[in-house]
Coordinates of C-alpha atoms and ligand atoms in Angstrom, one line a residue:
M67 CA -11.9 7.2 -34.8
F68 CA -13.7 4.2 -36.3
C69 CA -10.6 2.2 -35.4
L70 CA -10.6 3.3 -31.8
I71 CA -14.3 2.4 -31.4
L72 CA -13.4 -1.0 -32.7
I73 CA -10.6 -1.4 -30.3
V74 CA -12.7 -0.3 -27.4
S75 CA -15.6 -2.7 -28.2
C76 CA -13.4 -5.6 -28.9
Y77 CA -11.8 -5.3 -25.5
A78 CA -15.1 -4.8 -23.8
R79 CA -15.3 -8.4 -22.7
L80 CA -11.9 -8.3 -21.2
I81 CA -12.6 -5.1 -19.2
L82 CA -15.2 -6.9 -17.2
Q83 CA -12.8 -9.7 -16.3
D84 CA -11.0 -8.9 -13.1
L85 CA -7.2 -8.5 -13.5
E86 CA -6.5 -9.4 -9.9
D87 CA -9.0 -12.0 -8.8
M88 CA -9.8 -11.6 -5.1
K89 CA -11.3 -14.1 -2.7
Y90 CA -14.2 -13.9 -0.4
Q91 CA -12.9 -15.2 3.0
P92 CA -13.9 -18.7 3.8
E93 CA -16.9 -18.7 6.2
E94 CA -15.9 -19.5 9.8
S95 CA -18.7 -20.2 12.2
Q96 CA -16.9 -18.1 14.8
L97 CA -13.9 -15.8 14.9
P98 CA -10.6 -17.5 15.7
K99 CA -9.8 -17.1 19.4
Q100 CA -7.5 -14.4 20.5
Y101 CA -3.9 -15.4 21.4
C102 CA -0.2 -14.8 21.0
K103 CA 2.0 -17.8 20.4
N104 CA 5.7 -18.2 20.0
H105 CA 6.6 -19.8 16.7
D106 CA 10.3 -19.8 17.4
S107 CA 12.5 -17.8 19.7
K108 CA 12.1 -14.6 17.6
T109 CA 8.7 -15.1 16.0
K110 CA 5.3 -14.6 17.5
Y111 CA 1.9 -14.9 15.8
G112 CA -1.8 -14.9 16.6
Y113 CA -5.1 -13.1 16.5
L114 CA -6.3 -9.9 18.1
H115 CA -10.0 -9.2 18.6
V116 CA -11.3 -5.8 17.5
P117 CA -14.8 -4.4 16.9
N118 CA -14.8 -5.4 13.3
G119 CA -13.4 -8.9 13.6
A120 CA -10.1 -10.7 14.4
I121 CA -6.8 -9.3 13.2
S122 CA -4.0 -11.7 12.4
F123 CA -0.4 -10.8 12.9
I124 CA 3.2 -12.1 12.7
Y125 CA 5.9 -10.4 14.7
Y126 CA 9.6 -10.8 14.4
Q127 CA 12.1 -9.6 16.9
G128 CA 14.9 -8.1 14.9
E129 CA 18.1 -6.2 15.5
G130 CA 18.1 -2.6 16.7
Q131 CA 15.6 -0.5 18.6
Q132 CA 13.2 0.5 15.8
N133 CA 9.6 -0.8 15.9
I134 CA 8.1 -1.0 12.4
V135 CA 4.4 -1.9 11.7
Y136 CA 3.6 -2.7 8.1
I137 CA 0.0 -2.7 6.8
N138 CA -0.9 -3.1 3.2
G139 CA -3.0 -1.3 0.6
G140 CA -5.4 -2.8 -1.9
P141 CA -7.7 -2.5 0.1
G142 CA -7.7 -6.1 1.1
L143 CA -4.1 -7.1 0.4
S144 CA -2.5 -9.0 3.4
S145 CA 0.5 -7.4 5.0
Q146 CA 2.0 -11.0 5.0
V147 CA 2.5 -10.4 1.3
S148 CA 5.0 -7.7 2.2
N149 CA 6.4 -9.9 4.9
Y150 CA 7.1 -13.0 2.7
L151 CA 7.8 -11.3 -0.6
E152 CA 9.2 -8.0 0.2
I153 CA 10.7 -7.0 3.6
G154 CA 10.4 -9.8 6.1
P155 CA 13.1 -12.2 7.4
H156 CA 12.6 -14.5 4.4
S157 CA 12.8 -11.7 1.8
G158 CA 14.2 -8.2 2.2
Q159 CA 15.3 -8.7 5.8
W160 CA 14.3 -5.3 7.3
N161 CA 14.7 -7.3 10.6
N162 CA 18.4 -6.6 10.2
F163 CA 17.7 -3.1 11.5
S164 CA 14.3 -3.2 13.1
N165 CA 11.6 -5.2 14.9
L166 CA 8.8 -6.0 12.5
L167 CA 5.1 -6.4 13.1
F168 CA 3.0 -7.4 10.1
M169 CA -0.6 -6.6 11.1
D170 CA -3.4 -7.8 8.8
L171 CA -5.4 -4.6 8.9
P172 CA -8.3 -4.1 8.2
A173 CA -9.6 -7.2 10.0
G174 CA -10.3 -9.9 7.3
T175 CA -7.1 -9.6 5.3
G176 CA -4.5 -12.4 5.5
Y177 CA -5.4 -15.0 8.1
G178 CA -7.8 -12.6 9.9
R179 CA -11.6 -12.6 9.6
T180 CA -14.1 -9.8 9.7
N181 CA -17.6 -10.3 11.1
T182 CA -19.2 -7.4 9.3
T183 CA -20.1 -6.6 5.7
K184 CA -20.9 -3.0 6.4
N185 CA -19.0 -0.1 4.7
L186 CA -16.1 0.9 7.0
T187 CA -14.6 4.3 7.6
Y188 CA -10.9 4.9 7.9
E189 CA -11.5 6.0 11.5
E190 CA -13.1 2.7 12.4
V191 CA -9.9 1.0 11.0
A192 CA -7.8 3.3 13.2
I193 CA -9.9 2.3 16.3
D194 CA -9.4 -1.4 15.4
Y195 CA -5.6 -0.7 15.1
E196 CA -5.4 1.0 18.5
I197 CA -7.3 -1.8 20.3
A198 CA -5.2 -4.5 18.4
M199 CA -2.0 -2.8 19.4
N200 CA -3.0 -2.7 23.1
E201 CA -3.9 -6.4 23.0
F202 CA -0.7 -7.2 21.1
N203 CA 1.4 -5.6 23.9
N204 CA -0.5 -7.3 26.6
L205 CA -0.8 -10.8 25.1
C206 CA 2.7 -11.0 23.6
K207 CA 4.3 -9.2 26.6
V208 CA 6.2 -6.7 24.5
N209 CA 6.3 -2.9 24.7
Y210 CA 5.8 -1.9 21.1
K211 CA 5.7 1.9 21.0
D212 CA 7.1 4.8 19.1
V213 CA 6.0 2.9 16.0
I214 CA 7.1 3.6 12.5
L215 CA 4.1 2.8 10.4
F216 CA 4.5 1.9 6.7
S217 CA 1.9 1.5 4.0
T218 CA 1.4 1.6 0.3
D219 CA -1.2 3.1 -2.2
F220 CA -4.7 2.9 -0.7
G221 CA -3.2 1.8 2.7
A222 CA -2.0 5.5 3.1
R223 CA -5.5 6.3 4.2
F224 CA -5.4 3.7 7.0
A225 CA -1.9 4.8 8.0
L226 CA -2.9 8.5 8.2
A227 CA -6.2 7.8 10.0
I228 CA -4.2 5.7 12.6
A229 CA -1.6 8.5 13.0
N230 CA -4.4 11.0 13.4
R231 CA -5.7 9.0 16.4
S232 CA -2.8 7.1 18.0
K233 CA -0.1 8.8 20.0
S234 CA 2.2 5.9 19.8
I235 CA 3.0 6.6 16.1
K236 CA 6.4 8.3 15.7
C237 CA 6.7 8.3 11.9
V238 CA 4.6 7.4 8.9
G239 CA 6.2 6.0 5.6
L240 CA 3.9 6.1 2.6
L241 CA 4.9 4.5 -0.7
D242 CA 3.0 5.9 -3.7
P243 CA 0.1 7.1 -1.6
F244 CA -3.4 7.0 -3.1
L245 CA -4.8 10.1 -1.4
D246 CA -5.5 12.9 -3.8
T247 CA -7.4 10.9 -6.4
L248 CA -8.2 13.9 -8.6
K249 CA -4.6 14.9 -9.0
I250 CA -3.5 11.3 -9.5
V251 CA -5.9 10.2 -12.1
A252 CA -5.4 13.4 -14.1
E253 CA -1.8 12.5 -14.6
I254 CA -2.2 8.9 -15.7
P255 CA -2.9 9.4 -19.5
N256 CA 0.0 11.8 -20.0
Y257 CA 2.3 9.7 -18.0
A258 CA 1.5 6.6 -20.0
F259 CA 1.8 8.5 -23.3
H260 CA 5.2 10.1 -22.4
L261 CA 6.6 6.7 -21.4
G262 CA 5.5 5.4 -24.8
V263 CA 3.1 2.7 -23.7
I264 CA 0.0 4.2 -25.3
D265 CA -0.3 6.0 -28.6
Y266 CA -1.9 9.3 -29.4
Q267 CA -5.3 8.0 -30.2
E268 CA -5.3 6.1 -26.9
L269 CA -4.2 9.2 -25.1
I270 CA -7.3 11.0 -26.4
Y271 CA -9.5 8.1 -25.3
F272 CA -8.0 8.0 -21.8
E273 CA -8.1 11.7 -21.3
K274 CA -11.8 11.6 -22.0
A275 CA -12.2 8.7 -19.6
V276 CA -10.4 10.6 -16.9
I277 CA -12.5 13.7 -17.4
K278 CA -15.6 11.5 -16.8
L279 CA -14.0 9.9 -13.7
S280 CA -13.0 13.3 -12.4
D281 CA -16.6 14.6 -12.8
D282 CA -17.8 11.5 -10.9
I283 CA -15.3 12.3 -8.1
I284 CA -16.3 15.9 -7.9
N285 CA -20.0 14.8 -7.8
G286 CA -19.2 12.6 -4.8
D287 CA -19.5 9.3 -6.7
Y288 CA -16.3 7.5 -5.6
Q289 CA -17.1 3.9 -6.6
H290 CA -14.3 1.6 -7.8
E291 CA -16.6 0.6 -10.6
N292 CA -16.0 4.0 -12.2
A293 CA -12.5 3.0 -13.2
K294 CA -13.0 0.2 -15.7
F295 CA -10.6 2.0 -18.0
F296 CA -7.7 0.8 -15.9
K297 CA -8.1 -2.6 -17.3
L298 CA -8.3 -1.1 -20.8
L299 CA -5.1 0.8 -20.0
Y300 CA -3.5 -2.6 -19.1
Y301 CA -4.5 -4.3 -22.3
L302 CA -3.9 -1.4 -24.7
S303 CA -0.4 -0.9 -23.3
G304 CA 0.3 -4.5 -24.2
N305 CA -0.2 -6.0 -20.7
I306 CA 2.4 -3.8 -19.1
S307 CA 2.1 -3.8 -15.4
L308 CA 0.1 -0.9 -14.1
Y309 CA 2.4 -0.8 -11.1
N310 CA 5.6 -0.7 -13.2
V311 CA 5.8 0.4 -16.8
L312 CA 9.0 -1.6 -17.1
E313 CA 7.4 -4.9 -16.1
Q314 CA 5.1 -7.3 -17.9
K315 CA 4.3 -9.5 -15.0
L316 CA 1.1 -9.7 -13.1
Y317 CA 2.1 -9.2 -9.5
S318 CA -0.9 -11.1 -8.3
E319 CA 0.6 -14.3 -9.6
D320 CA 3.4 -14.1 -6.9
E321 CA 0.6 -13.5 -4.4
D322 CA -1.3 -16.6 -5.5
K323 CA 1.9 -18.7 -5.2
L324 CA 2.4 -17.3 -1.7
E325 CA -1.2 -18.1 -0.7
Y326 CA -0.7 -21.7 -1.9
A327 CA 2.5 -22.0 0.0
L328 CA 1.3 -20.5 3.3
N329 CA -1.7 -22.9 3.3
N330 CA 0.5 -25.9 2.8
P331 CA 1.8 -27.5 6.1
D332 CA 4.8 -28.9 4.2
S333 CA 6.0 -25.5 3.2
L334 CA 9.2 -24.2 4.8
Y335 CA 7.5 -21.0 6.1
Y336 CA 4.2 -22.5 7.2
I337 CA 2.9 -21.1 10.5
P338 CA 0.0 -23.1 12.0
F339 CA -2.7 -20.5 12.1
E340 CA -6.3 -21.8 12.5
T341 CA -7.6 -20.1 9.4
E342 CA -6.7 -20.3 5.8
F343 CA -4.5 -17.5 4.4
V344 CA -6.1 -15.2 1.9
A345 CA -3.7 -12.9 0.0
R346 CA -6.3 -10.6 -1.4
S347 CA -9.6 -10.3 0.4
Q348 CA -12.7 -9.4 -1.7
T349 CA -14.7 -9.2 1.6
V350 CA -12.4 -6.3 2.8
F351 CA -12.2 -4.7 -0.6
D352 CA -16.0 -4.5 -0.7
Q353 CA -16.0 -2.7 2.7
F354 CA -14.2 0.2 1.0
K355 CA -15.0 0.0 -2.7
Y356 CA -17.7 2.7 -2.6
N357 CA -15.2 5.2 -1.3
Y358 CA -12.3 4.1 -3.5
F359 CA -11.8 7.4 -5.3
E360 CA -12.7 9.7 -2.4
P361 CA -10.0 12.3 -2.0
F362 CA -8.4 12.1 1.4
D363 CA -8.6 15.1 3.7
N364 CA -5.4 17.2 3.5
N365 CA -6.1 18.6 6.9
I366 CA -5.0 15.4 8.5
I367 CA -1.5 15.4 7.0
Q368 CA -1.2 19.1 7.6
H369 CA -2.0 18.6 11.3
L370 CA 0.3 15.6 11.6
L371 CA 3.2 17.5 10.1
N372 CA 3.3 19.7 13.2
H373 CA 4.8 16.9 15.2
K374 CA 5.3 13.6 13.3
N375 CA 7.8 12.6 10.7
I376 CA 6.2 11.7 7.4
L377 CA 8.1 10.1 4.5
I378 CA 6.5 10.1 1.1
Y379 CA 8.4 7.8 -1.1
Q380 CA 7.5 7.5 -4.7
S381 CA 8.5 5.0 -7.3
Q382 CA 9.5 6.3 -10.7
F383 CA 7.5 3.9 -12.9
D384 CA 4.1 3.5 -11.2
M385 CA 1.5 4.1 -13.9
L386 CA -1.5 4.2 -11.5
I387 CA 0.1 6.7 -9.1
P388 CA 2.6 8.6 -11.2
P389 CA 5.3 10.7 -9.6
S390 CA 3.8 13.9 -11.1
G391 CA 0.5 13.1 -9.3
T392 CA 2.2 12.8 -6.0
M393 CA 4.2 16.0 -6.6
Q394 CA 1.0 17.9 -7.4
W395 CA -0.5 16.7 -4.2
L396 CA 2.6 17.6 -2.2
I397 CA 2.4 21.2 -3.5
S398 CA -1.2 21.3 -2.5
I399 CA -0.4 20.4 1.1
N400 CA 1.2 23.8 1.4
Y401 CA 3.6 22.7 4.2
E402 CA 6.5 25.0 4.8
L403 CA 6.1 25.8 1.2
D404 CA 9.0 28.4 0.9
D405 CA 11.5 26.2 2.8
F406 CA 10.5 22.9 1.3
F407 CA 9.7 23.4 -2.3
Y408 CA 11.2 26.6 -3.5
Q409 CA 14.4 26.8 -1.5
S410 CA 15.6 23.2 -1.3
Q411 CA 16.8 21.2 -4.2
L412 CA 16.6 17.5 -4.7
T413 CA 19.6 15.8 -3.2
K414 CA 21.2 12.9 -4.9
Q415 CA 21.5 9.6 -3.1
M416 CA 24.2 7.2 -4.5
K417 CA 24.9 3.5 -3.8
D418 CA 28.0 1.8 -5.3
D419 CA 28.5 4.7 -7.7
Q420 CA 24.8 4.4 -8.9
L421 CA 22.3 7.1 -8.5
I422 CA 19.4 5.3 -6.7
G423 CA 17.3 8.1 -5.3
L424 CA 16.6 11.9 -5.0
W425 CA 15.2 13.5 -1.9
K426 CA 14.3 16.7 -0.2
R427 CA 13.2 17.6 3.3
G428 CA 11.4 20.5 4.9
G429 CA 10.5 20.3 8.6
Y430 CA 8.9 16.9 9.3
L431 CA 8.2 16.1 5.7
E432 CA 10.5 14.2 3.4
Y433 CA 9.9 13.4 -0.2
L434 CA 12.0 10.7 -1.8
I435 CA 11.9 9.4 -5.3
V436 CA 13.3 5.9 -5.7
L437 CA 14.7 5.6 -9.2
N438 CA 14.3 2.6 -11.5
T439 CA 11.5 1.1 -9.5
G440 CA 7.7 0.6 -9.6
Q441 CA 5.1 0.6 -6.9
V442 CA 6.1 -3.0 -5.8
M443 CA 9.7 -1.8 -5.3
H444 CA 10.4 -3.8 -2.2
R445 CA 9.8 -6.9 -4.2
D446 CA 11.5 -5.9 -7.4
N447 CA 14.6 -4.3 -5.9
H448 CA 14.7 -4.5 -2.2
N449 CA 18.4 -3.5 -2.0
T450 CA 18.1 0.1 -3.1
S451 CA 14.8 0.8 -1.5
M452 CA 16.0 -0.7 1.8
S453 CA 19.2 1.4 1.7
L454 CA 17.2 4.5 1.2
I455 CA 14.7 3.7 3.9
Q456 CA 17.4 2.8 6.4
Y457 CA 19.2 6.0 5.6
Y458 CA 16.0 8.0 6.2
L459 CA 15.2 6.2 9.5
E460 CA 18.7 6.8 10.8
S461 CA 18.4 10.5 9.9
I462 CA 15.2 11.1 11.9
I463 CA 16.2 9.5 15.2
Ligands
NAG582 C1 -17.4 -8.9 15.9 O1 -16.4 -9.4 16.7 C2 -15.9 -8.4 17.7 C3 -14.8 -9.1 18.5 O2 -15.2 -10.3 19.1 C4 -17.1 -8.1 18.6 O3 -16.7 -7.1 19.5 C5 -18.2 -7.5 17.7 O4 -19.3 -7.2 18.5 C6 -18.6 -8.4 16.6 N1 -19.5 -7.8 15.7 C7 -20.6 -8.4 15.2 C8 -21.4 -7.6 14.3 O5 -20.9 -9.5 15.6
NAG583 C1 21.0 -9.3 7.0 O1 22.0 -9.8 7.8 C2 22.6 -11.0 7.4 C3 23.5 -11.4 8.6 O2 24.4 -10.4 9.0 C4 23.3 -10.8 6.1 O3 23.8 -12.1 5.7 C5 22.3 -10.4 5.1 O4 22.9 -10.1 3.8 C6 21.6 -9.1 5.6 N1 20.5 -8.8 4.6 C7 20.4 -7.6 4.0 C8 19.2 -7.5 3.0 O5 21.2 -6.7 4.1
NAG584 C1 -22.3 1.0 1.2 O1 -22.4 2.2 0.6 C2 -23.0 2.2 -0.7 C3 -22.9 3.6 -1.3 O2 -23.3 4.6 -0.5 C4 -24.5 1.7 -0.5 O3 -25.1 1.6 -1.8 C5 -24.4 0.3 0.1 O4 -25.7 -0.1 0.4 C6 -23.6 0.4 1.4 N1 -23.5 -1.0 1.9 C7 -23.9 -1.4 3.1 C8 -23.6 -2.8 3.4 O5 -24.3 -0.6 3.9
NAG585 C1 -9.0 12.6 12.4 O1 -9.3 13.0 13.8 C2 -10.4 13.8 13.9 C3 -10.5 14.3 15.4 O2 -10.1 13.3 16.3 C4 -11.7 12.9 13.6 O3 -12.9 13.7 13.7 C5 -11.5 12.5 12.1 O4 -12.6 11.6 11.8 C6 -10.2 11.7 11.9 N1 -10.1 11.4 10.5 C7 -9.9 10.2 10.1 C8 -9.8 10.0 8.6 O5 -9.7 9.2 10.8
NAG586 C1 -2.9 -9.7 -22.4 O1 -3.5 -10.5 -21.4 C2 -4.7 -11.1 -22.0 C3 -5.4 -11.8 -20.8 O2 -4.5 -12.4 -19.9 C4 -4.3 -12.1 -23.1 O3 -5.4 -12.7 -23.6 C5 -3.6 -11.2 -24.2 O4 -3.1 -12.0 -25.2 C6 -2.4 -10.5 -23.6 N1 -1.9 -9.6 -24.6 C7 -0.6 -9.4 -24.8 C8 -0.2 -8.4 -25.8 O5 0.3 -10.0 -24.2
NAG587 C1 21.4 -7.2 -2.9 O1 22.3 -7.2 -1.8 C2 22.8 -8.5 -1.5 C3 23.6 -8.3 -0.2 O2 24.3 -7.1 -0.1 C4 23.7 -9.0 -2.7 O3 24.1 -10.3 -2.4 C5 22.8 -9.0 -3.9 O4 23.5 -9.4 -5.1 C6 22.1 -7.6 -4.2 N1 21.1 -7.8 -5.3 C7 21.1 -6.9 -6.3 C8 20.0 -7.2 -7.3 O5 21.8 -6.0 -6.4

């Protein structure tokens, strides 16, 4: 016990240091003007004005009829991170089967700027999306509808709020969704222990920390501040990525390099936006940090499952949102329970003689576990995740 106290106190300084430094957006005297410009024959970019600021976007006309919109999680992470490092034409090439719109939502991520510091609701973000989408169609003279909306972790809240509002969403794809915070955090210590990245003493410590956090959540205190133990989890596990127990990298370093490259006019992928590119916006994070651990209302997904396809795809090695947390949440949704969970088995998905995924489907809901990946799967291993996603999208048309 003495030893544990020692460990905890000697790491106390590190806990306060942010793992993923974020940036306040540079001050602009005015929001950038609204426009849609052609960058080349297949790429358009610009800004869209919404009640909470100016949203930036990059659009690629791809092959096929699908219309994908990608927004990111964080909150505050730019969707251009997914564009350039994960699934865009210069990375995983989802444009080989779909049109792609990378919308920097909420306003203030990426090249975009927000003009408010107030706390935002998910519904306000959904209103911003709807307005932005209308403007995108008008200014860029495209007809982007029947959208397949993808997002990750915290971004699941934005995606579901948008689908709750907007009729033009045909399907929602959520990677490691951070929705049922109570069920998720309860699974973290055991998951880390079973994967061998923390020892028994540390397990006891983290279980206590999680009980404290769960009490806070039950009492309506959802602040991000309540989770300082995540940083401790990182250090005590020997700096193993919280997003992937098989990796020791800090993913934010890739994002810093991207930020540097996109702000450099000599870079190959430079697009002449008027504003500086910010990969992780502290300004936007602050708009949501007080509700970070708020459990998201299951009624919304229950309602959506009456008429929209929802794909929940889970990585195997995410320490922050472990597969068992997602599975517990899926059971609590109570959707076609007999059919979906008790009668159907997981189906194996192979590629080149390798087992790459396991999935099951009931009605409009599909659950897919992507093996040998972490939360940042489209960056780590875009081949297998893309095959699985493509297979899914073909099967719902
Ligand atoms: C922020 O900008 C939007 C778009 O121009 C505008 O509608 C809104 O009123 C502005 N909000 C504030 C607080 O200035
Ligand atoms: C996308 O298509 C191009 C041209 O057909 C091909 O060279 C490339 O390998 C494809 N990318 C992926 C990720 O399948
Ligand atoms: C945001 O919400 C928190 C917690 O309810 C409150 O303390 C804070 O003052 C709010 N911020 C703004 C800018 O309203
Ligand atoms: C979902 O839609 C309902 C009814 O339109 C609305 O009251 C609610 O705030 C929405 N929820 C979110 C999270 O956007
Ligand atoms: C973990 O990261 C911290 C801060 O970057 C560093 O000081 C420490 O030496 C690292 N520990 C290990 C085991 O790599
Ligand atoms: C991914 O697929 C591409 C094209 O099919 C191939 O060239 C590449 O080697 C694959 N990468 C991995 C890590 O399997």
